[in-house]
Structure formats: C-alpha cells, structure tokens
Amino acid sequence: MILHNPQFLALLLLIPVLILIWRWRGMRLVPAALALRIVSIVLLVLALADPIIGQEIRSAESVVFLVDQSDSLTPSGQATLRAEAARLAQESGSQSTTLWFGNQVVAVDSAQDGSGTTFDPALSEAQLNAYVETLDPSASDLETALHTARELLAPGGGRVVILSDGYETSGDVLNAAQQAAAAGLTIDVMPVMPTQSSELRITAITAPQTLRVGEEYPIQIFVANEPGAQNSDDATATLRLWEGEQILAEQEVALTPGANDFTFRHRATEPGVARLRAEIVGTPDTYARNNSAAATALVAPPPRVLLVEGRSGNARALSMALLREGIENQTIVAERLPTRLSDLGAYNGMVLVDVPSAALSLDQMASVREFVRSEGRGLVATGGRNSFGLGAYKDTPLEQTLPVLMNPPPRPQRSEIALLLIIDRSASMTAALGVSKFDMAKEAAILSTESLQAEDSIGILSFDTGQLWVVPFQRIGQGLSLEQIQDAIARLPSGGGTDIFAALQMGLNELARQPVSVRHAVLLTDGRSFTNDRLSYQQLVDTARAQDITLSTIAIGLDSDTDLLDLLAQWGGGRYYYADSPEDIPRLTLLESEIARADPSIEETFRAGLAEAHPLVRDFAPADFPQLDGYVATTPKDAAEVVLRSPLDDPVLTAWQYGLGRAVAWTPSLDAPWAGAWVDWLDYDRFWAQVVRYTLPEPDSGPLQVRFEPQPGGVRLIVDVLQPGGEPLDLARVNTRVSLPDGAQREFDVRQVAPGRYAQDLLLPADGPYVMSVVLLHNGQRQQVDIGYVQNVPAEYNPPLTSTRLQGRALLEQIAQMSGGRVLELSRGILGVPEVTAEPLAQLATSTALWPWFLGVALLVWLLEIAVRRGLFMRNR
C-alpha cells in the first residue's frame, strides 16, 4: 500500500486528546460509542492520506519517455527507439510526454492514425528533420534527461521510462537517479544493444607537450579497428600525418581487430605551436567524424647548455653530438666556471664531464648547486676517473646536488690496498720562505698512513737523482708501528736533482709484487725530470696498468712539468692535481689516500640493465645499449630514480628533482676508458640529447600564465597576469587571436573577471587543433604567449575499446533497481536483440485507490456510533 499524503497521519495524535477530554467531562459518553468514534476518525484520516494498492500511473503527464537519440545507436537504432517509445505510450492508456535526448533534451510529439488500432511511429519527414536539426546527437547526457523528466513530474512523483544503450558520455546519471527516487519517481529502463557496425577510428595521437627547435620527437597514433557483426577480418587503410598543412607521412597500414598503434619520428623546426593531425581512411567504416585526431606541441627556441670539462678535450664528442641534435652548447674548462649565478643565466643546463672537485673552488660548486636548486636549471654529471667518489665529491655541494651519495655500496668483503707514495726530495722542494713544499709533502705522507686500515700496506719512496725507501712496503698493523713509520717520514732528508723516471720504475716494480687486489701510487713533485722520453714513460705506465696498478700525480708549483704529470695520470688511470701552494699538498695527498681506501671504481665489462621505465630512456630497449667497461660505484639517495643498473645493482643512470631543477648522474664515462663503444653507437647523439633535454626547464611564459578549462561545446580561456613583485596586474588590455583548424582567424579582447585574472568563454565550431596567441598590453609594454588547444572528437564517437554494450545495460539495470522500477525488453527482434514480447506498460503499472472505501466504512461506523449513543441497541427495562 502506498500513501499519497502520509502527512495527514499526524492527525492520529489527536486521539489521546479526545480520550482525555472524555474522562475530564465525566465519561458521559458510553465507552462503546467512544470506541466507534475513534474508529471513524482513524478511517477518515486514512482516507485523507489517499492510500493505493499497486503502482500508480497518473492520469495526466504521469509518464515521461526518455528516448536516446545519440549517434552511438546508429540511425536505424534511433528510429527503432522512437517507434518503441510511441508503442509504449499508446499502450500505457494515459497521456504521456516523450523527450529525445543526446547532448541536450528535446520534447517531441508522437503521431498516430485516427483508427486507434494501428500505430505509425514515424513523424513526418519535415517534423523529423526539424527535430534532428535541433538535437545534437554527439553525446549521451542521461543525467540532464533524467533531471528534465523529474521537473516535469514533480511534485507527487510519477514514472520515467528510459530507452537507451546506457552509454553515458557526460554527467552522472546515478546521482540523478538517486534524486529522482528520493522524489518518488519510479524509473523503468529498456536497454538496447545496437548491432555492432564496422568502425575505423583514431582513438588518440600523442606527442610531447613542449619541445625545442631541433629536437627529434616521437608521434604516436592509436587506431581502433572494430569489425562489424558480419566481419572479423583485418582491415587495410591509409594513415596520414600532418603538421599544419604539411604532410609528414602517408602509408598503407594493416589493422588487426582491436587496438593498433603506429609511431613516427619528426624534428621540430620552428618556434611556435606545432599543430599535428592524423587521419585514417578505409572501409568498411560507419562514422567519418572519428577518423581524425589532433595534438599540439609548444616549440621553444633551441636550448643553450654549458659543458664543463675536467680535462681539455673531454667534452668534444658530446659537444658535436648535441650540436647535431639541435642543442647549442659552449665548452669551458672547470677552472673557468663562473661563481655568480648571473653569469650562468644564459644557459638552460650544464654538463660536468669528468670534473674533479679539486678543479673547482667552493664558490664554484655552490654556484652549480644553486643553478639547479634555485634557478630550476638542469645538471648532468658524467663519470670517469676524476668524478663522483674518484673526484672527491663527498661532503661537497656537488654531492648535495646529485641524486647519488659518493659512498660505494657495502660489499661482502673489502679489498686490501697497497698504497705507494713517491715523494720528490730534491733541493727545489726545500727552497721557500716559511713552510717548505718538502715539509708539506712529509706531512701529507704522515696523514696518508692514518687513513689506511690495519690490513692495508704502505710504501714510501723518496727520490732526487737517486731513490731512497723511507718505508719499505709493509702492512700497517705489522713490522714498524704507525708511530715508527711516521717518525721515519719526519726524519727524511732533502736531496739534490730530480729523476722521476727512475723513481717510478723502482716504485711501480715493487708495487706490482704486493699480493693485494688494489694497487695505487701517488707521485708528488715540483720539478722536471732529467729524463723526458715520453714514450718510455708511457711504456712504463702501461706495464703498470697491465698489472692492475693505478697512478695519480700531484704537480707542485709552476716549475713542475704539468704536461708530463697530467699525461702520467691519464695513462695510469688516476687523477691529476695541481697544488698552487705548499698548504694544498696534505689535502690532496690525503684525498688520494681516501679514494684508494674506498676503491669506488668498478672495472668490468657489462651491459646496463633497466631498473624502471623512465623518460630518460624513452624509445630505447636495454638490448640497444652498447657494453660498458666500468663505472664509479655510488649509492642512490632515497628520493632518486634509478633508471639503469649494473649487474652488482649499482646505479648507472640516476635522476631526481633537486629544488626547482633536475639533476642526472651517469656513473660511467662519456667515452674512454669505460664507454669507448658508445661513441661509435648509431644512437649516441639521440641518447645524450634526450638525457640533457630531460634536465632542462620547461619554457617559461613569465608573468603571463594561460590555461584552459574545457566546457560543453567549447572552452574557457583563463589568463593570469602578475607584476614582477608577484602582485596581480589589473586594468591591462589582454587581446587574443585564435587560429581555427581550417586556418581562419578570430580576434577578441579578454575581459577582466578578478584581480589579475582575465577570462573568456569560447564556443569552438569544429574538432581539431587551435592556436591562441594571447597578447598583454600595459604601459607601452607588450608580451605575447602562444598556446595550443585541441577540441577532441566527442566521446560518443570514441568509446573505450572495452565493450560498452554490457556495461551500458548494467548501468540501466542499476538505475531501475535504485528507484524500484523494472527492466523492459524490446517487443520486436531489432538491433540484433532476440525477439521478446513485453507486457504492456499500462498492464504492468495499474493501481487501486482505497480512500473511497475508507470513507464509506467511516460513514457506516459513524451511523453505528449514533445508534449506540441513542440506545437503539439497548433492551427496554
């Protein structure tokens, strides 16, 4: 039973009041009469509540038929639903309202003949054309349709019948159904499943949102092939790609059923907004509107990058590779790196090519850190024998900036180390006012002994024209005590001339006999050797390298043979340092001792493995990468993204966000000694251009920020304008020129809507790419920002590839369940649905009003009460 006016039940609360009055008046009314009066009151109240049995169809405007006329149904499906709605309206036996809906709702009149026995569901051709022109079938807005029906039926509730495939492309129909059910509406649904027709469509086209002139980039086109019910074969079609009016590619493609994707590569050539458009043409096909798709990309001027090399010529291969990829660059040696951020303002990014920390001052390293952190620029640090842990980055601003810590990962067993110090004790080492270079060299040797561990070995060889073993090779924990070793170093006398070759020959031969896995020598000298045969030096050092010995050199003062010492370090796989003053000697020597103790270099042949998919290696497979011969072992920071790993699980390529900028660490070298095969790799240029571009900041539009908010049928253009101090700029003139997909242009002023904000609603007449040039004019200053926007094909023509047919039916069934309605079936075998005979809507929705019965019974009870009060049922005494 349903009560139309349940509020009248509140009158039953008066019954206790009547009983109290009866008692207060001395119970003059006999109890039987009182009981009959109460019963009659209850019956009258129930009659006022208007109860019914069954489900009601109101006699006037009580049923609203919502007929889906969106394009997902195809023209035959739309006609079928119109006919079915007309049949149900005729069978309901009541006056009804029919609403067609697509992107909006249209009220229509059904036509029927005069006999009343036959029904013609078709409107006249003129009427049909008028309604079709009014209705936009490019969407299925079930929510708006249901809201409209609720407004027509309220107050008092009623019934809604939805005839649709249930594919909702906008709105939230479940929310509307909840509101309708709360208002007392019952919603019946008639799900339909249109016959699957053959369809070719482009589901998406993707490209990077921002580019730089000269950048090569991928354009990915996704094509769906949905065969019809009678066709499940592959399809052949022509795929075309344009940039503006220029065709970039055209090819015949074979499309398998389902999803297909194709990738094209193109190079950005001019600054501005690139408008990309793809088109698929083939048969069989149903809709032409979804055969194209578009994308836009903002192309900025070419970037400018600063290459900082630790040794002259190290960045030559990278510089040429970046130039070939459209990245302008300038190369400087580390010592010339500016210390002021203003001097770095012309660069978008920086690459440190095997730069040791000793080559940079603290101010220079701090400028690199703030270049990334505060200015939002990019940094790439590459490995080698002079960078990362080998370059003493630990506890410097460089380590703070990079995504890796300089500590090598812990190994199961630490390698034993043999360290050889070869110290020049010639007379020139003592010729100085104040503290001499020789005294500083001896202090450096003493500090080196303290940095080693008990299982490590040390040997100290001094030389002038002869050689003197100050400390023959021995373990720190055996033989002479640490104090005795340091005392022997302190008592080392000075000598005469300089013979570097003989000292190296003796020291390296003895170092080769040490039974350890890590052998490292450090040469300290301030002079030039009697022997200057470079070939002999190279042969000597090459022999040592074959015995796994590394050699670093420290040139002391301007009189030293810096060229020879630099070459010795290069041949020896070590590091070269220049000590301008004697005070630098202990620091540099201790630094070398700590590097040798940490042993961060890993030298073995391997191929880097992919740790995670990342833009740094986009379009590269791990198998594409050439082999590497070594790297500097580091530990990734917690927030770092490790992209490539070594077989020991050490980071090879790592990135992270540092402040406003990005930093990338590449722990092998750029070429020799560990990446010699990479220079000959065909993709060397593209790989390094992609790595460098990843770190670069997005092009900045300055104080003029432009964005879009999509709206039905168009977009809202929003322009935020800030003054240099960050305050909103008001009362400026903001003008916009729009280039339409067909090349036509429109120009208009954008009105101010809030402090510093200017906005305009735009109706976009066609699908495709638009270019909007926003110009700010204020106090004689002019600023322009170009931005692209794509009006996509409506979702009605581009549903998800997963079947929406069963999903639509499930949605409609859920709506019926929420409102207590029923699921009706089509009465004829149409649209690919088996024939099901539906019970007439009027028969399914009958009701009986009970208020006359309650009123009649109340009248009888009232008459009975009168009889009781007058004593008609009492016996005469």
CSV table of N, CA, C and O in Angstrom, one decimal, residues 56-119:
chain,number,residue,atom,x,y,z
A,56,GLU,N,1.1,3.3,-9.3
A,56,GLU,CA,0.2,4.2,-9.9
A,56,GLU,C,0.7,4.8,-11.3
A,56,GLU,O,1.9,5.0,-11.4
A,57,ILE,N,-0.2,4.9,-12.2
A,57,ILE,CA,0.1,5.8,-13.4
A,57,ILE,C,-0.9,7.0,-13.3
A,57,ILE,O,-2.1,6.8,-13.3
A,58,ARG,N,-0.3,8.1,-13.1
A,58,ARG,CA,-1.1,9.3,-13.0
A,58,ARG,C,-1.8,9.6,-14.3
A,58,ARG,O,-1.3,9.3,-15.4
A,59,SER,N,-3.0,10.1,-14.3
A,59,SER,CA,-3.8,10.3,-15.4
A,59,SER,C,-3.3,11.4,-16.4
A,59,SER,O,-3.5,11.3,-17.6
A,60,ALA,N,-2.6,12.4,-15.9
A,60,ALA,CA,-2.2,13.5,-16.7
A,60,ALA,C,-0.7,13.7,-16.5
A,60,ALA,O,-0.2,13.9,-15.4
A,61,GLU,N,0.1,13.6,-17.7
A,61,GLU,CA,1.6,13.9,-17.6
A,61,GLU,C,2.2,13.0,-16.6
A,61,GLU,O,3.1,13.5,-15.9
A,62,SER,N,1.8,11.8,-16.4
A,62,SER,CA,2.4,10.9,-15.3
A,62,SER,C,3.5,10.0,-15.8
A,62,SER,O,4.2,9.4,-15.0
A,63,VAL,N,3.7,9.9,-17.1
A,63,VAL,CA,4.7,9.1,-17.6
A,63,VAL,C,5.6,9.9,-18.6
A,63,VAL,O,5.0,10.6,-19.4
A,64,VAL,N,6.9,9.9,-18.4
A,64,VAL,CA,7.8,10.6,-19.3
A,64,VAL,C,8.7,9.5,-20.0
A,64,VAL,O,9.4,8.7,-19.3
A,65,PHE,N,8.7,9.5,-21.3
A,65,PHE,CA,9.6,8.5,-22.0
A,65,PHE,C,10.9,9.3,-22.4
A,65,PHE,O,10.8,10.3,-23.1
A,66,LEU,N,12.0,8.8,-22.0
A,66,LEU,CA,13.3,9.4,-22.4
A,66,LEU,C,13.9,8.5,-23.5
A,66,LEU,O,14.2,7.3,-23.2
A,67,VAL,N,14.0,9.0,-24.7
A,67,VAL,CA,14.4,8.2,-25.8
A,67,VAL,C,15.8,8.7,-26.3
A,67,VAL,O,16.0,9.8,-26.7
A,68,ASP,N,16.7,7.8,-26.2
A,68,ASP,CA,18.1,8.0,-26.6
A,68,ASP,C,18.2,8.2,-28.1
A,68,ASP,O,17.7,7.3,-28.8
A,69,GLN,N,18.7,9.3,-28.5
A,69,GLN,CA,18.9,9.6,-30.0
A,69,GLN,C,20.3,10.0,-30.3
A,69,GLN,O,20.6,10.7,-31.3
A,70,SER,N,21.2,9.5,-29.5
A,70,SER,CA,22.6,9.8,-29.7
A,70,SER,C,23.2,8.9,-30.8
A,70,SER,O,22.6,7.8,-31.2
A,71,ASP,N,24.3,9.3,-31.4
A,71,ASP,CA,24.8,8.6,-32.6
A,71,ASP,C,25.4,7.2,-32.3
A,71,ASP,O,25.6,6.4,-33.3
A,72,SER,N,25.6,6.9,-31.0
A,72,SER,CA,26.1,5.5,-30.8
A,72,SER,C,25.1,4.5,-31.1
A,72,SER,O,25.4,3.3,-31.2
A,73,LEU,N,23.8,4.9,-31.3
A,73,LEU,CA,22.8,3.9,-31.7
A,73,LEU,C,22.7,3.6,-33.2
A,73,LEU,O,22.0,2.7,-33.6
A,74,THR,N,23.3,4.4,-34.0
A,74,THR,CA,23.2,4.4,-35.4
A,74,THR,C,21.8,4.9,-35.8
A,74,THR,O,20.9,4.8,-35.0
A,75,PRO,N,21.6,5.4,-37.1
A,75,PRO,CA,20.2,5.9,-37.5
A,75,PRO,C,19.1,4.8,-37.3
A,75,PRO,O,18.0,5.2,-36.9
A,76,SER,N,19.4,3.6,-37.7
A,76,SER,CA,18.3,2.6,-37.5
A,76,SER,C,18.0,2.4,-36.1
A,76,SER,O,16.8,2.2,-35.7
A,77,GLY,N,19.0,2.4,-35.2
A,77,GLY,CA,18.7,2.2,-33.8
A,77,GLY,C,17.9,3.4,-33.2
A,77,GLY,O,17.0,3.2,-32.4
A,78,GLN,N,18.2,4.6,-33.7
A,78,GLN,CA,17.4,5.8,-33.2
A,78,GLN,C,16.0,5.6,-33.6
A,78,GLN,O,15.0,5.9,-32.9
A,79,ALA,N,15.7,5.2,-34.9
A,79,ALA,CA,14.3,5.1,-35.4
A,79,ALA,C,13.6,4.0,-34.6
A,79,ALA,O,12.4,4.1,-34.3
A,80,THR,N,14.3,2.9,-34.3
A,80,THR,CA,13.7,1.8,-33.5
A,80,THR,C,13.2,2.3,-32.1
A,80,THR,O,12.1,2.0,-31.7
A,81,LEU,N,14.1,3.0,-31.5
A,81,LEU,CA,13.7,3.5,-30.1
A,81,LEU,C,12.6,4.5,-30.2
A,81,LEU,O,11.7,4.5,-29.3
A,82,ARG,N,12.5,5.3,-31.2
A,82,ARG,CA,11.4,6.2,-31.3
A,82,ARG,C,10.1,5.4,-31.5
A,82,ARG,O,9.0,5.7,-30.9
A,83,ALA,N,10.1,4.4,-32.3
A,83,ALA,CA,8.9,3.6,-32.5
A,83,ALA,C,8.5,2.8,-31.2
A,83,ALA,O,7.3,2.7,-30.9
A,84,GLU,N,9.5,2.3,-30.5
A,84,GLU,CA,9.2,1.6,-29.3
A,84,GLU,C,8.6,2.5,-28.2
A,84,GLU,O,7.7,2.2,-27.5
A,85,ALA,N,9.1,3.8,-28.1
A,85,ALA,CA,8.6,4.7,-27.2
A,85,ALA,C,7.1,5.0,-27.5
A,85,ALA,O,6.2,5.2,-26.7
A,86,ALA,N,6.8,5.2,-28.8
A,86,ALA,CA,5.5,5.5,-29.2
A,86,ALA,C,4.5,4.3,-28.9
A,86,ALA,O,3.4,4.5,-28.5
A,87,ARG,N,5.0,3.1,-29.1
A,87,ARG,CA,4.2,1.9,-28.8
A,87,ARG,C,3.8,1.9,-27.3
A,87,ARG,O,2.7,1.6,-26.9
A,88,LEU,N,4.9,2.1,-26.5
A,88,LEU,CA,4.6,2.1,-25.0
A,88,LEU,C,3.7,3.2,-24.6
A,88,LEU,O,2.9,3.0,-23.7
A,89,ALA,N,3.8,4.4,-25.2
A,89,ALA,CA,2.9,5.5,-24.9
A,89,ALA,C,1.5,5.1,-25.2
A,89,ALA,O,0.5,5.5,-24.5
A,90,GLN,N,1.3,4.5,-26.3
A,90,GLN,CA,-0.1,4.1,-26.7
A,90,GLN,C,-0.7,3.1,-25.8
A,90,GLN,O,-1.8,3.1,-25.4
A,91,GLU,N,0.2,2.1,-25.4
A,91,GLU,CA,-0.3,1.0,-24.5
A,91,GLU,C,-0.5,1.4,-23.1
A,91,GLU,O,-1.2,0.8,-22.3
A,92,SER,N,0.1,2.5,-22.7
A,92,SER,CA,0.0,3.0,-21.3
A,92,SER,C,-1.4,3.4,-21.0
A,92,SER,O,-1.8,3.5,-19.8
A,93,GLY,N,-2.2,3.8,-22.0
A,93,GLY,CA,-3.5,4.3,-21.7
A,93,GLY,C,-3.6,5.6,-21.0
A,93,GLY,O,-4.6,6.0,-20.5
A,94,SER,N,-2.6,6.4,-21.0
A,94,SER,CA,-2.6,7.7,-20.4
A,94,SER,C,-1.8,8.7,-21.2
A,94,SER,O,-1.1,8.3,-22.1
A,95,GLN,N,-2.1,9.9,-21.0
A,95,GLN,CA,-1.4,11.0,-21.7
A,95,GLN,C,0.1,11.0,-21.2
A,95,GLN,O,0.3,10.9,-20.0
A,96,SER,N,1.0,11.1,-22.1
A,96,SER,CA,2.4,11.0,-21.7
A,96,SER,C,3.2,12.0,-22.5
A,96,SER,O,2.8,12.7,-23.4
A,97,THR,N,4.5,12.2,-22.0
A,97,THR,CA,5.4,13.1,-22.6
A,97,THR,C,6.6,12.3,-23.1
A,97,THR,O,7.2,11.5,-22.4
A,98,THR,N,7.0,12.6,-24.3
A,98,THR,CA,8.2,12.0,-24.9
A,98,THR,C,9.3,13.0,-25.1
A,98,THR,O,9.1,14.1,-25.6
A,99,LEU,N,10.5,12.7,-24.6
A,99,LEU,CA,11.7,13.5,-24.7
A,99,LEU,C,12.8,12.8,-25.4
A,99,LEU,O,13.1,11.6,-25.0
A,100,TRP,N,13.3,13.3,-26.4
A,100,TRP,CA,14.5,12.8,-27.1
A,100,TRP,C,15.7,13.5,-26.4
A,100,TRP,O,15.7,14.6,-26.0
A,101,PHE,N,16.8,12.7,-26.2
A,101,PHE,CA,18.0,13.3,-25.7
A,101,PHE,C,19.2,12.8,-26.4
A,101,PHE,O,19.3,11.7,-26.9
A,102,GLY,N,20.2,13.7,-26.4
A,102,GLY,CA,21.5,13.4,-26.9
A,102,GLY,C,22.4,14.2,-26.1
A,102,GLY,O,22.6,14.0,-24.9
A,103,ASN,N,23.0,15.3,-26.7
A,103,ASN,CA,23.8,16.2,-25.9
A,103,ASN,C,22.9,17.2,-25.2
A,103,ASN,O,23.3,17.9,-24.3
A,104,GLN,N,21.6,17.3,-25.6
A,104,GLN,CA,20.6,18.1,-24.9
A,104,GLN,C,19.3,17.3,-24.9
A,104,GLN,O,19.2,16.2,-25.5
A,105,VAL,N,18.2,17.9,-24.4
A,105,VAL,CA,16.9,17.3,-24.3
A,105,VAL,C,15.9,18.1,-25.2
A,105,VAL,O,15.8,19.3,-25.1
A,106,VAL,N,15.1,17.3,-26.0
A,106,VAL,CA,14.1,18.0,-26.9
A,106,VAL,C,12.8,17.3,-26.6
A,106,VAL,O,12.7,16.0,-26.7
A,107,ALA,N,11.7,18.0,-26.4
A,107,ALA,CA,10.4,17.5,-26.3
A,107,ALA,C,9.8,17.3,-27.7
A,107,ALA,O,9.8,18.2,-28.5
A,108,VAL,N,9.2,16.1,-28.0
A,108,VAL,CA,8.6,15.9,-29.3
A,108,VAL,C,7.2,15.3,-29.1
A,108,VAL,O,6.8,14.9,-28.1
A,109,ASP,N,6.4,15.4,-30.2
A,109,ASP,CA,5.1,14.9,-30.3
A,109,ASP,C,5.1,13.6,-31.1
A,109,ASP,O,5.6,13.6,-32.2
A,110,SER,N,4.4,12.5,-30.6
A,110,SER,CA,4.3,11.3,-31.4
A,110,SER,C,3.1,11.4,-32.3
A,110,SER,O,2.1,12.1,-32.0
A,111,ALA,N,3.1,10.7,-33.4
A,111,ALA,CA,1.9,10.8,-34.4
A,111,ALA,C,1.3,9.4,-34.4
A,111,ALA,O,2.0,8.4,-34.4
A,112,GLN,N,0.0,9.3,-34.4
A,112,GLN,CA,-0.7,8.1,-34.6
A,112,GLN,C,-1.9,8.3,-35.5
A,112,GLN,O,-2.4,9.4,-35.6
A,113,ASP,N,-2.4,7.2,-36.1
A,113,ASP,CA,-3.5,7.4,-37.0
A,113,ASP,C,-4.8,7.5,-36.2
A,113,ASP,O,-4.9,7.4,-35.0
A,114,GLY,N,-5.9,7.8,-36.9
A,114,GLY,CA,-7.2,8.1,-36.2
A,114,GLY,C,-7.9,6.8,-35.8
A,114,GLY,O,-8.9,6.9,-35.1
A,115,SER,N,-7.6,5.7,-36.3
A,115,SER,CA,-8.4,4.5,-36.0
A,115,SER,C,-8.2,4.0,-34.6
A,115,SER,O,-9.1,3.3,-34.1
A,116,GLY,N,-7.1,4.3,-34.0
A,116,GLY,CA,-6.8,3.8,-32.7
A,116,GLY,C,-6.4,2.3,-32.6
A,116,GLY,O,-6.0,1.8,-31.6
A,117,THR,N,-6.3,1.6,-33.7
A,117,THR,CA,-6.0,0.2,-33.7
A,117,THR,C,-4.6,0.0,-34.3
A,117,THR,O,-3.9,-1.0,-34.0
A,118,THR,N,-4.2,0.9,-35.2
A,118,THR,CA,-2.8,0.8,-35.7
A,118,THR,C,-2.1,2.0,-35.3
A,118,THR,O,-2.6,3.0,-35.0
A,119,PHE,N,-0.7,1.9,-35.4
A,119,PHE,CA,0.1,3.0,-34.9
A,119,PHE,C,1.2,3.2,-35.9
A,119,PHE,O,2.0,2.3,-36.2
